[in-house]
Amino acid sequence: MLRTTLAGLRAHRLRLLLTSLAIALGVGFIAGTFVLTDTIEAGFTQKFAAAADRIDVAVLPLPDSGGGAPVLSDATLEKIRAVEGVADAQGLVRGTSALIGKDGKAAGDHPTVGISLPEGALNRTSIVSGTAPRTAKEAVLDEGTARTRGFRVGDTIAVLDSENVRHEFTLVGLFDVGLDQEIGYSGAVGYTTGTAREMTGQRGFREVDVTAAEGVSQETLRASVAAAVGAGHQVKTGERYAADLAKANGASSEFLTLGLLLFGVVAMFVAALVIYNTFNILVAQRTREMALLRCIGATRGQVFGSIVLESAVVGLLSSVLGLLLGYGMGAGALAVLTAVGAPLPSVAASLTPRTIVLGLVIGLTVTVGAALPPARSATRVAPIAALRSQAEEQTFRAGLVRMIFAALFLVSGAGITAAGMATAPGESALVVVMAGCSLIFLAVLTLGPVIVKPLSAFAGWVPARLFGVPGRLAVDNSRRNPKRSATTTVALTVGVTLMTVISVLTGTIRVTYAHQLDEQFPIDYLVRSQDRSSELPRAIAEDLRTRPELTAVVAFRSSTARLATGDEKYEVGTFTPAPGFAPKLDAGSVDRLVPGTALVADHVAERLKAGVGDRITVRTPKAGAVELSIVGVSDQESGLSGVTVPEREFDRYFGEVGDSRVIVNHSDGVDPDRALMAVEAATRPYPTAKVASSTEVRGEFDEALDMMLMIITGLLGLAVLISLLGIANTLSLSVHERTRESALLRALGLTRPQLRRTLSVEALVLGLIGALVGVVLGIGFGWAAARTMTENVILQLPVPQILSFVALSGLAGVLAAVLPARRAARASVVGSLASG
C-alpha cells in the first residue's frame, strides 16, 4: 500500500502541486509573520543590549511615585556619585522643547522632545553626522526631523523653552533616534545636560545611568547604589535594564504578531476547505481503484491509511514550501518597512526553530485533519464497486440533522448579534456581535449545499442565455454536486465576506463621523496649541473676531475643580457664544445658561446621578464653593467640558485662564483660502498656535481609513488567492472525473471552444456564487459591527467596491479554469470514451 500510494502521487504531479499550493500559502503567511516579528524583536534586543553595555546600573523613579515627571533629584544624583565603586553617573533630562520650523511655526503636530546628551561613555545617543553638543549654544537634531524640516549641520535653529521664550542654537550634529518610539514620533532636540534642564524646565532627571569602577561587578554596584538611594527608586543592573527594555518592546511586537496571525488563521481555514474538497473528489473518482485494492486483499484500514499517508506527504511537502515562502515574505516585508523609513534594526531575516516546528506542525495537522473525513468515506467502498463501468456521483440530500444544526446556528447567531447591537457601543458590544456573526456564518456554511442550487440558477441566469448550449451545460454542472460546489465556493466566500465587512465598516464610519461633525457645528478652522495641555492667549480669538473674512469665532477654555461630593477632579469649562453655535444637548437648553447655572456632560450626570433641576457644588480657587443649578445635560459629542458655566462666571471662579481651542467659520462668499490666510495671520505671532482646516482633518481621517482598507484588503487577498487555487483544483479533478462525459459531448457535436467555454462559465458561476454570498453576509456583518462603534450610525454601502469584488471574483474564477479547460479540450474523443 505504501508503494501504491507513493506511485499514485508521482503519477499525478499537477494534482499534487495544486493541492500543496493552497496549504503552502497558508503556512507561508504564518511563517512570514513569525519571521518578521522575530527578526524585529531580535534586532531590538541586540540593539538594547549594545546600548546597555555602556551602563552598569540604571536608577529610575517608581512608576507610581512621579507619574510622567522625573522624580530623581540632584541630591539623589550626588548620593549615587558618592557610592564606592561608581566610576561615573549622569542624569538624563527629558521634557518638551518645541522646535521652530523655517516657516516660523512650531514644527510638527506635537512639540519636539528636549533631551540631554551626557558627556563621555554614558552617552548612548548615536551621532550619525557632526558632533555632540559641548557648549550651551550648541544642539543636535534627530536625523528624521532635520530631513523633513530642511535643517543641516551648521544651520541656526530656534527652539522654545518651557515658558515659550525663543532661543537660538547652532546645529552641530544629527543623531539616530534608535528604538525610542516617543522621539521617533515627535522628533527631538539634544543639548548638554545643563541646557536641557533650562530649556525643558525639568527640575529632576528621568533616569540616572552609572558605570562601575574597574573590578566592580554590576550586581555589587547595584546593591550599593540601592542602599544609598533608599526606597522609592528602581535600581537595575545594565543587563536587567536591557532585558526589560527588550521585553517592553516585545509587548508592542506581540500586538503586531497577533494581528497578522489572525489573517494567517483565515488563510489556513480557507486552505483546509480546499484540501477537504480536493480529497473528497479524489476519493469519489478513485472508487474503482480502491475497490480493486479491496478485491485483491486490501483491508479497510489499509485503504484509510493510504489516504492519510497521501495527505501527510502533501502536508509535509507543502509545509516545507510554506516555510520557504514565509521566509521570503518576512524578508520582503522587512525590506519594504526599511524602504519607507520605519525605525527598524538592521538585522537579516532568519527562520527560528520555533517557526520551523510551528510551520510543519500546522501544515501537517491541517492537511491530515482535512483529509480524515474523505478517508473515512473511502473505507466504505465495497469491492463490488470495481465491477461498475463508471464511478457513480453521490446524490446530496439535506438531512434532518443538518437542518436542525443550521437552524440552531442561525437563530442563536441572530439573537446574539441583536443583543450586541442593542448594548452601548464599545469593545464588549463588538465582541458579542463578532460571536453572533460567526454563528450565522456557520449556519450558512451548514446550509451551503442546500442554497447552492437556487444560487447557481440565479448567478447563471445571464451566462446561460449569453453562451447558449455551453452556458446551460455549465449551469447544470454547477448544480449536479451541490456539496462539492458549496465547499468550493465557501473558500471564496470567506475572503469576500471579510473584505466586504471592512469596506462597509470604513465607508459607514467615514459618513457617520462626517455627518456628526456637520450636525454639531460645521467647523471650517480649528486653532489649538501644539502641546494640547498648553493654553492659547485670548488675544488670538479677539483678533479673529475683528477680521471680516471670519464669523462665528468660538473660544473654549477650561480648568479642573472638585465637587462637594468627593475628591475626584472634573473638567470645568466655558465658551464664548457665537451665531450658529448650538451645542448638542440630551436634555435642557443652552439658553438657560445664566449665572448660578451649569451644563453637565452626560457621563458626569450619570456618575453623579443628577439631572436637569438638580444642584451641584463646585470648589473653585477664586470664589470658593459655589452652588450651581443644572439646566442641561450635554451630549458626549458636543465638545463641552464635564461641567460648563457662563463665560463671566468662569473668570470669577478661576481667574484669567487662556483658551484651550478656538473654532472658526469663514463668512459667506469668502474664498476658503483667503479666510485661511486671515486665520494664519492672527496666529503668526504665536509659534505654538497651530491651525487646521476641516478639509485637512477630514482628508487625514479619510486617508487613514483608505490606508487601513488597502492593507487589510491586501492581507485578505491571500485567502482569495487560496480559494481560487481551490476552484482550479476542483475543476481540474472534475475534468478528470467527467472524461467520458466530455468525450460523449464532443462526439455529439460540441466543439473544443464550446467545451472550454462550458468549463469557464462553470467556474464563473462558482465564483459568482461565492461572491454573492460573501457580499450579502459582509454587508450585514459590517452594518452590525458599525453599530457597536458609535451611535446614530448612517449605513454607507460602497457600491463600486462591492461590485468590483463580485466582478473580480467572477473573473478570477474564469482565469482559474483556463488550464483545466485546455486540458479537457485537448483530450482525444476516442481515447476518452474507451477510458471508462
PDB file of N, CA, C and O in Angstrom, residues 598-656:
ATOM      1  N   ALA A 598     -25.378  75.657  35.318  1.00  0.00           N
ATOM      2  CA  ALA A 598     -24.317  74.910  34.633  1.00  0.00           C
ATOM      3  C   ALA A 598     -24.931  73.853  33.721  1.00  0.00           C
ATOM      4  O   ALA A 598     -26.060  73.399  33.940  1.00  0.00           O
ATOM      5  N   LEU A 599     -24.159  73.499  32.691  1.00  0.00           N
ATOM      6  CA  LEU A 599     -24.453  72.321  31.871  1.00  0.00           C
ATOM      7  C   LEU A 599     -23.490  71.222  32.322  1.00  0.00           C
ATOM      8  O   LEU A 599     -22.316  71.503  32.587  1.00  0.00           O
ATOM      9  N   VAL A 600     -23.962  70.002  32.400  1.00  0.00           N
ATOM     10  CA  VAL A 600     -23.064  68.898  32.740  1.00  0.00           C
ATOM     11  C   VAL A 600     -23.078  67.883  31.601  1.00  0.00           C
ATOM     12  O   VAL A 600     -24.091  67.701  30.919  1.00  0.00           O
ATOM     13  N   ALA A 601     -21.937  67.253  31.385  1.00  0.00           N
ATOM     14  CA  ALA A 601     -21.838  66.215  30.350  1.00  0.00           C
ATOM     15  C   ALA A 601     -22.602  64.975  30.799  1.00  0.00           C
ATOM     16  O   ALA A 601     -22.781  64.727  31.990  1.00  0.00           O
ATOM     17  N   ASP A 602     -23.056  64.184  29.826  1.00  0.00           N
ATOM     18  CA  ASP A 602     -23.887  63.021  30.147  1.00  0.00           C
ATOM     19  C   ASP A 602     -23.164  62.031  31.059  1.00  0.00           C
ATOM     20  O   ASP A 602     -23.767  61.450  31.964  1.00  0.00           O
ATOM     21  N   HIS A 603     -21.833  61.833  30.841  1.00  0.00           N
ATOM     22  CA  HIS A 603     -21.127  60.881  31.687  1.00  0.00           C
ATOM     23  C   HIS A 603     -20.983  61.394  33.119  1.00  0.00           C
ATOM     24  O   HIS A 603     -20.983  60.616  34.076  1.00  0.00           O
ATOM     25  N   VAL A 604     -20.873  62.728  33.290  1.00  0.00           N
ATOM     26  CA  VAL A 604     -20.808  63.299  34.636  1.00  0.00           C
ATOM     27  C   VAL A 604     -22.166  63.180  35.316  1.00  0.00           C
ATOM     28  O   VAL A 604     -22.256  62.831  36.499  1.00  0.00           O
ATOM     29  N   ALA A 605     -23.240  63.476  34.566  1.00  0.00           N
ATOM     30  CA  ALA A 605     -24.584  63.364  35.128  1.00  0.00           C
ATOM     31  C   ALA A 605     -24.870  61.932  35.586  1.00  0.00           C
ATOM     32  O   ALA A 605     -25.476  61.702  36.642  1.00  0.00           O
ATOM     33  N   GLU A 606     -24.390  60.972  34.775  1.00  0.00           N
ATOM     34  CA  GLU A 606     -24.613  59.571  35.135  1.00  0.00           C
ATOM     35  C   GLU A 606     -23.839  59.205  36.399  1.00  0.00           C
ATOM     36  O   GLU A 606     -24.353  58.502  37.274  1.00  0.00           O
ATOM     37  N   ARG A 607     -22.599  59.700  36.503  1.00  0.00           N
ATOM     38  CA  ARG A 607     -21.792  59.370  37.672  1.00  0.00           C
ATOM     39  C   ARG A 607     -22.350  60.017  38.940  1.00  0.00           C
ATOM     40  O   ARG A 607     -22.335  59.429  40.017  1.00  0.00           O
ATOM     41  N   LEU A 608     -22.862  61.256  38.800  1.00  0.00           N
ATOM     42  CA  LEU A 608     -23.403  61.959  39.961  1.00  0.00           C
ATOM     43  C   LEU A 608     -24.860  61.602  40.223  1.00  0.00           C
ATOM     44  O   LEU A 608     -25.423  62.037  41.236  1.00  0.00           O
ATOM     45  N   LYS A 609     -25.456  60.848  39.270  1.00  0.00           N
ATOM     46  CA  LYS A 609     -26.885  60.530  39.373  1.00  0.00           C
ATOM     47  C   LYS A 609     -27.706  61.810  39.517  1.00  0.00           C
ATOM     48  O   LYS A 609     -28.576  61.943  40.405  1.00  0.00           O
ATOM     49  N   ALA A 610     -27.389  62.776  38.655  1.00  0.00           N
ATOM     50  CA  ALA A 610     -28.054  64.082  38.683  1.00  0.00           C
ATOM     51  C   ALA A 610     -28.614  64.398  37.316  1.00  0.00           C
ATOM     52  O   ALA A 610     -28.178  63.843  36.291  1.00  0.00           O
ATOM     53  N   GLY A 611     -29.576  65.300  37.261  1.00  0.00           N
ATOM     54  CA  GLY A 611     -30.194  65.701  36.010  1.00  0.00           C
ATOM     55  C   GLY A 611     -30.647  67.143  36.065  1.00  0.00           C
ATOM     56  O   GLY A 611     -30.337  67.886  37.020  1.00  0.00           O
ATOM     57  N   VAL A 612     -31.361  67.564  35.030  1.00  0.00           N
ATOM     58  CA  VAL A 612     -31.852  68.936  34.955  1.00  0.00           C
ATOM     59  C   VAL A 612     -32.705  69.236  36.185  1.00  0.00           C
ATOM     60  O   VAL A 612     -33.593  68.467  36.560  1.00  0.00           O
ATOM     61  N   GLY A 613     -32.402  70.376  36.827  1.00  0.00           N
ATOM     62  CA  GLY A 613     -33.126  70.782  38.023  1.00  0.00           C
ATOM     63  C   GLY A 613     -32.390  70.474  39.306  1.00  0.00           C
ATOM     64  O   GLY A 613     -32.675  71.086  40.350  1.00  0.00           O
ATOM     65  N   ASP A 614     -31.418  69.532  39.260  1.00  0.00           N
ATOM     66  CA  ASP A 614     -30.644  69.223  40.454  1.00  0.00           C
ATOM     67  C   ASP A 614     -29.556  70.278  40.665  1.00  0.00           C
ATOM     68  O   ASP A 614     -29.242  71.070  39.765  1.00  0.00           O
ATOM     69  N   ARG A 615     -28.931  70.252  41.836  1.00  0.00           N
ATOM     70  CA  ARG A 615     -27.908  71.235  42.160  1.00  0.00           C
ATOM     71  C   ARG A 615     -26.605  70.518  42.513  1.00  0.00           C
ATOM     72  O   ARG A 615     -26.609  69.436  43.110  1.00  0.00           O
ATOM     73  N   ILE A 616     -25.500  71.139  42.135  1.00  0.00           N
ATOM     74  CA  ILE A 616     -24.174  70.621  42.460  1.00  0.00           C
ATOM     75  C   ILE A 616     -23.336  71.748  43.050  1.00  0.00           C
ATOM     76  O   ILE A 616     -23.588  72.929  42.783  1.00  0.00           O
ATOM     77  N   THR A 617     -22.330  71.386  43.827  1.00  0.00           N
ATOM     78  CA  THR A 617     -21.433  72.373  44.427  1.00  0.00           C
ATOM     79  C   THR A 617     -20.025  72.152  43.891  1.00  0.00           C
ATOM     80  O   THR A 617     -19.490  71.041  43.960  1.00  0.00           O
ATOM     81  N   VAL A 618     -19.442  73.225  43.368  1.00  0.00           N
ATOM     82  CA  VAL A 618     -18.105  73.170  42.784  1.00  0.00           C
ATOM     83  C   VAL A 618     -17.150  73.980  43.648  1.00  0.00           C
ATOM     84  O   VAL A 618     -17.443  75.130  44.014  1.00  0.00           O
ATOM     85  N   ARG A 619     -15.991  73.388  44.004  1.00  0.00           N
ATOM     86  CA  ARG A 619     -14.982  74.088  44.799  1.00  0.00           C
ATOM     87  C   ARG A 619     -14.027  74.811  43.848  1.00  0.00           C
ATOM     88  O   ARG A 619     -13.233  74.176  43.166  1.00  0.00           O
ATOM     89  N   THR A 620     -14.092  76.121  43.788  1.00  0.00           N
ATOM     90  CA  THR A 620     -13.287  76.899  42.845  1.00  0.00           C
ATOM     91  C   THR A 620     -12.160  77.605  43.590  1.00  0.00           C
ATOM     92  O   THR A 620     -12.305  77.948  44.778  1.00  0.00           O
ATOM     93  N   PRO A 621     -11.030  77.880  42.936  1.00  0.00           N
ATOM     94  CA  PRO A 621      -9.896  78.521  43.628  1.00  0.00           C
ATOM     95  C   PRO A 621     -10.125  79.992  43.949  1.00  0.00           C
ATOM     96  O   PRO A 621      -9.541  80.508  44.898  1.00  0.00           O
ATOM     97  N   LYS A 622     -10.951  80.696  43.173  1.00  0.00           N
ATOM     98  CA  LYS A 622     -11.131  82.132  43.375  1.00  0.00           C
ATOM     99  C   LYS A 622     -12.394  82.461  44.163  1.00  0.00           C
ATOM    100  O   LYS A 622     -12.405  83.394  44.976  1.00  0.00           O
ATOM    101  N   ALA A 623     -13.477  81.731  43.916  1.00  0.00           N
ATOM    102  CA  ALA A 623     -14.759  82.057  44.543  1.00  0.00           C
ATOM    103  C   ALA A 623     -15.149  81.068  45.628  1.00  0.00           C
ATOM    104  O   ALA A 623     -16.247  81.181  46.204  1.00  0.00           O
ATOM    105  N   GLY A 624     -14.304  80.115  45.918  1.00  0.00           N
ATOM    106  CA  GLY A 624     -14.639  79.119  46.925  1.00  0.00           C
ATOM    107  C   GLY A 624     -15.697  78.157  46.417  1.00  0.00           C
ATOM    108  O   GLY A 624     -15.813  77.910  45.211  1.00  0.00           O
ATOM    109  N   ALA A 625     -16.484  77.625  47.330  1.00  0.00           N
ATOM    110  CA  ALA A 625     -17.535  76.675  46.945  1.00  0.00           C
ATOM    111  C   ALA A 625     -18.738  77.429  46.405  1.00  0.00           C
ATOM    112  O   ALA A 625     -19.286  78.316  47.080  1.00  0.00           O
ATOM    113  N   VAL A 626     -19.133  77.088  45.170  1.00  0.00           N
ATOM    114  CA  VAL A 626     -20.299  77.732  44.550  1.00  0.00           C
ATOM    115  C   VAL A 626     -21.332  76.661  44.229  1.00  0.00           C
ATOM    116  O   VAL A 626     -21.001  75.576  43.761  1.00  0.00           O
ATOM    117  N   GLU A 627     -22.600  76.989  44.481  1.00  0.00           N
ATOM    118  CA  GLU A 627     -23.683  76.050  44.223  1.00  0.00           C
ATOM    119  C   GLU A 627     -24.318  76.400  42.885  1.00  0.00           C
ATOM    120  O   GLU A 627     -24.660  77.570  42.634  1.00  0.00           O
ATOM    121  N   LEU A 628     -24.434  75.393  42.004  1.00  0.00           N
ATOM    122  CA  LEU A 628     -24.930  75.618  40.639  1.00  0.00           C
ATOM    123  C   LEU A 628     -26.138  74.734  40.380  1.00  0.00           C
ATOM    124  O   LEU A 628     -26.195  73.581  40.831  1.00  0.00           O
ATOM    125  N   SER A 629     -27.076  75.269  39.624  1.00  0.00           N
ATOM    126  CA  SER A 629     -28.273  74.514  39.225  1.00  0.00           C
ATOM    127  C   SER A 629     -28.055  73.963  37.814  1.00  0.00           C
ATOM    128  O   SER A 629     -27.641  74.702  36.902  1.00  0.00           O
ATOM    129  N   ILE A 630     -28.319  72.677  37.612  1.00  0.00           N
ATOM    130  CA  ILE A 630     -28.129  72.050  36.302  1.00  0.00           C
ATOM    131  C   ILE A 630     -29.299  72.428  35.390  1.00  0.00           C
ATOM    132  O   ILE A 630     -30.467  72.174  35.721  1.00  0.00           O
ATOM    133  N   VAL A 631     -28.983  73.057  34.262  1.00  0.00           N
ATOM    134  CA  VAL A 631     -30.020  73.459  33.308  1.00  0.00           C
ATOM    135  C   VAL A 631     -29.937  72.685  31.994  1.00  0.00           C
ATOM    136  O   VAL A 631     -30.727  72.920  31.081  1.00  0.00           O
ATOM    137  N   GLY A 632     -28.987  71.781  31.895  1.00  0.00           N
ATOM    138  CA  GLY A 632     -28.870  70.997  30.672  1.00  0.00           C
ATOM    139  C   GLY A 632     -27.846  69.894  30.809  1.00  0.00           C
ATOM    140  O   GLY A 632     -26.900  70.003  31.599  1.00  0.00           O
ATOM    141  N   VAL A 633     -28.038  68.800  30.053  1.00  0.00           N
ATOM    142  CA  VAL A 633     -27.101  67.682  30.005  1.00  0.00           C
ATOM    143  C   VAL A 633     -26.570  67.601  28.580  1.00  0.00           C
ATOM    144  O   VAL A 633     -27.340  67.414  27.628  1.00  0.00           O
ATOM    145  N   SER A 634     -25.247  67.777  28.404  1.00  0.00           N
ATOM    146  CA  SER A 634     -24.643  67.837  27.073  1.00  0.00           C
ATOM    147  C   SER A 634     -24.297  66.449  26.558  1.00  0.00           C
ATOM    148  O   SER A 634     -23.970  65.550  27.328  1.00  0.00           O
ATOM    149  N   ASP A 635     -24.356  66.303  25.245  1.00  0.00           N
ATOM    150  CA  ASP A 635     -24.005  65.061  24.584  1.00  0.00           C
ATOM    151  C   ASP A 635     -22.496  64.887  24.597  1.00  0.00           C
ATOM    152  O   ASP A 635     -21.739  65.865  24.616  1.00  0.00           O
ATOM    153  N   GLN A 636     -22.039  63.626  24.556  1.00  0.00           N
ATOM    154  CA  GLN A 636     -20.600  63.362  24.583  1.00  0.00           C
ATOM    155  C   GLN A 636     -19.892  63.916  23.355  1.00  0.00           C
ATOM    156  O   GLN A 636     -18.679  64.112  23.366  1.00  0.00           O
ATOM    157  N   GLU A 637     -20.640  64.177  22.268  1.00  0.00           N
ATOM    158  CA  GLU A 637     -20.030  64.709  21.048  1.00  0.00           C
ATOM    159  C   GLU A 637     -20.150  66.224  20.944  1.00  0.00           C
ATOM    160  O   GLU A 637     -19.840  66.804  19.910  1.00  0.00           O
ATOM    161  N   SER A 638     -20.599  66.881  22.009  1.00  0.00           N
ATOM    162  CA  SER A 638     -20.804  68.323  21.953  1.00  0.00           C
ATOM    163  C   SER A 638     -19.497  69.095  22.032  1.00  0.00           C
ATOM    164  O   SER A 638     -19.426  70.254  21.622  1.00  0.00           O
ATOM    165  N   GLY A 639     -18.446  68.476  22.590  1.00  0.00           N
ATOM    166  CA  GLY A 639     -17.174  69.170  22.748  1.00  0.00           C
ATOM    167  C   GLY A 639     -17.090  70.021  23.993  1.00  0.00           C
ATOM    168  O   GLY A 639     -16.083  70.695  24.213  1.00  0.00           O
ATOM    169  N   LEU A 640     -18.140  69.991  24.831  1.00  0.00           N
ATOM    170  CA  LEU A 640     -18.129  70.782  26.058  1.00  0.00           C
ATOM    171  C   LEU A 640     -17.415  70.032  27.174  1.00  0.00           C
ATOM    172  O   LEU A 640     -17.217  68.827  27.122  1.00  0.00           O
ATOM    173  N   SER A 641     -17.061  70.779  28.222  1.00  0.00           N
ATOM    174  CA  SER A 641     -16.386  70.194  29.380  1.00  0.00           C
ATOM    175  C   SER A 641     -17.374  69.379  30.207  1.00  0.00           C
ATOM    176  O   SER A 641     -18.582  69.385  29.960  1.00  0.00           O
ATOM    177  N   GLY A 642     -16.830  68.707  31.231  1.00  0.00           N
ATOM    178  CA  GLY A 642     -17.694  67.930  32.118  1.00  0.00           C
ATOM    179  C   GLY A 642     -18.737  68.800  32.787  1.00  0.00           C
ATOM    180  O   GLY A 642     -19.895  68.415  32.946  1.00  0.00           O
ATOM    181  N   VAL A 643     -18.301  69.997  33.213  1.00  0.00           N
ATOM    182  CA  VAL A 643     -19.219  70.997  33.777  1.00  0.00           C
ATOM    183  C   VAL A 643     -18.964  72.301  33.038  1.00  0.00           C
ATOM    184  O   VAL A 643     -17.820  72.771  32.966  1.00  0.00           O
ATOM    185  N   THR A 644     -20.001  72.907  32.450  1.00  0.00           N
ATOM    186  CA  THR A 644     -19.863  74.138  31.677  1.00  0.00           C
ATOM    187  C   THR A 644     -20.648  75.249  32.361  1.00  0.00           C
ATOM    188  O   THR A 644     -21.833  75.082  32.687  1.00  0.00           O
ATOM    189  N   VAL A 645     -19.979  76.393  32.571  1.00  0.00           N
ATOM    190  CA  VAL A 645     -20.602  77.543  33.239  1.00  0.00           C
ATOM    191  C   VAL A 645     -20.529  78.747  32.298  1.00  0.00           C
ATOM    192  O   VAL A 645     -19.787  78.736  31.309  1.00  0.00           O
ATOM    193  N   PRO A 646     -21.293  79.818  32.581  1.00  0.00           N
ATOM    194  CA  PRO A 646     -21.208  81.023  31.737  1.00  0.00           C
ATOM    195  C   PRO A 646     -19.799  81.607  31.740  1.00  0.00           C
ATOM    196  O   PRO A 646     -19.031  81.442  32.695  1.00  0.00           O
ATOM    197  N   GLU A 647     -19.466  82.336  30.679  1.00  0.00           N
ATOM    198  CA  GLU A 647     -18.107  82.827  30.483  1.00  0.00           C
ATOM    199  C   GLU A 647     -17.641  83.736  31.618  1.00  0.00           C
ATOM    200  O   GLU A 647     -16.549  83.573  32.167  1.00  0.00           O
ATOM    201  N   ARG A 648     -18.464  84.735  31.988  1.00  0.00           N
ATOM    202  CA  ARG A 648     -18.041  85.664  33.038  1.00  0.00           C
ATOM    203  C   ARG A 648     -17.917  84.964  34.389  1.00  0.00           C
ATOM    204  O   ARG A 648     -17.030  85.274  35.185  1.00  0.00           O
ATOM    205  N   GLU A 649     -18.812  84.040  34.639  1.00  0.00           N
ATOM    206  CA  GLU A 649     -18.739  83.314  35.902  1.00  0.00           C
ATOM    207  C   GLU A 649     -17.473  82.462  35.958  1.00  0.00           C
ATOM    208  O   GLU A 649     -16.857  82.310  37.021  1.00  0.00           O
ATOM    209  N   PHE A 650     -17.063  81.907  34.830  1.00  0.00           N
ATOM    210  CA  PHE A 650     -15.838  81.100  34.784  1.00  0.00           C
ATOM    211  C   PHE A 650     -14.642  81.949  35.205  1.00  0.00           C
ATOM    212  O   PHE A 650     -13.792  81.509  35.993  1.00  0.00           O
ATOM    213  N   ASP A 651     -14.568  83.193  34.684  1.00  0.00           N
ATOM    214  CA  ASP A 651     -13.460  84.071  35.057  1.00  0.00           C
ATOM    215  C   ASP A 651     -13.502  84.396  36.545  1.00  0.00           C
ATOM    216  O   ASP A 651     -12.457  84.508  37.198  1.00  0.00           O
ATOM    217  N   ARG A 652     -14.692  84.533  37.097  1.00  0.00           N
ATOM    218  CA  ARG A 652     -14.821  84.828  38.526  1.00  0.00           C
ATOM    219  C   ARG A 652     -14.390  83.630  39.374  1.00  0.00           C
ATOM    220  O   ARG A 652     -13.814  83.795  40.450  1.00  0.00           O
ATOM    221  N   TYR A 653     -14.636  82.432  38.844  1.00  0.00           N
ATOM    222  CA  TYR A 653     -14.292  81.220  39.591  1.00  0.00           C
ATOM    223  C   TYR A 653     -12.801  80.876  39.503  1.00  0.00           C
ATOM    224  O   TYR A 653     -12.196  80.412  40.472  1.00  0.00           O
ATOM    225  N   PHE A 654     -12.213  81.058  38.285  1.00  0.00           N
ATOM    226  CA  PHE A 654     -10.854  80.553  38.036  1.00  0.00           C
ATOM    227  C   PHE A 654      -9.849  81.620  37.638  1.00  0.00           C
ATOM    228  O   PHE A 654      -8.666  81.313  37.470  1.00  0.00           O
ATOM    229  N   GLY A 655     -10.279  82.862  37.449  1.00  0.00           N
ATOM    230  CA  GLY A 655      -9.365  83.908  37.036  1.00  0.00           C
ATOM    231  C   GLY A 655      -9.131  83.907  35.527  1.00  0.00           C
ATOM    232  O   GLY A 655      -9.877  83.289  34.754  1.00  0.00           O
ATOM    233  N   GLU A 656      -8.067  84.607  35.092  1.00  0.00           N
ATOM    234  CA  GLU A 656      -7.768  84.734  33.665  1.00  0.00           C
ATOM    235  C   GLU A 656      -7.087  83.465  33.154  1.00  0.00           C
ATOM    236  O   GLU A 656      -5.871  83.310  33.242  1.00  0.00           O
TER     237      GLU A 656
END
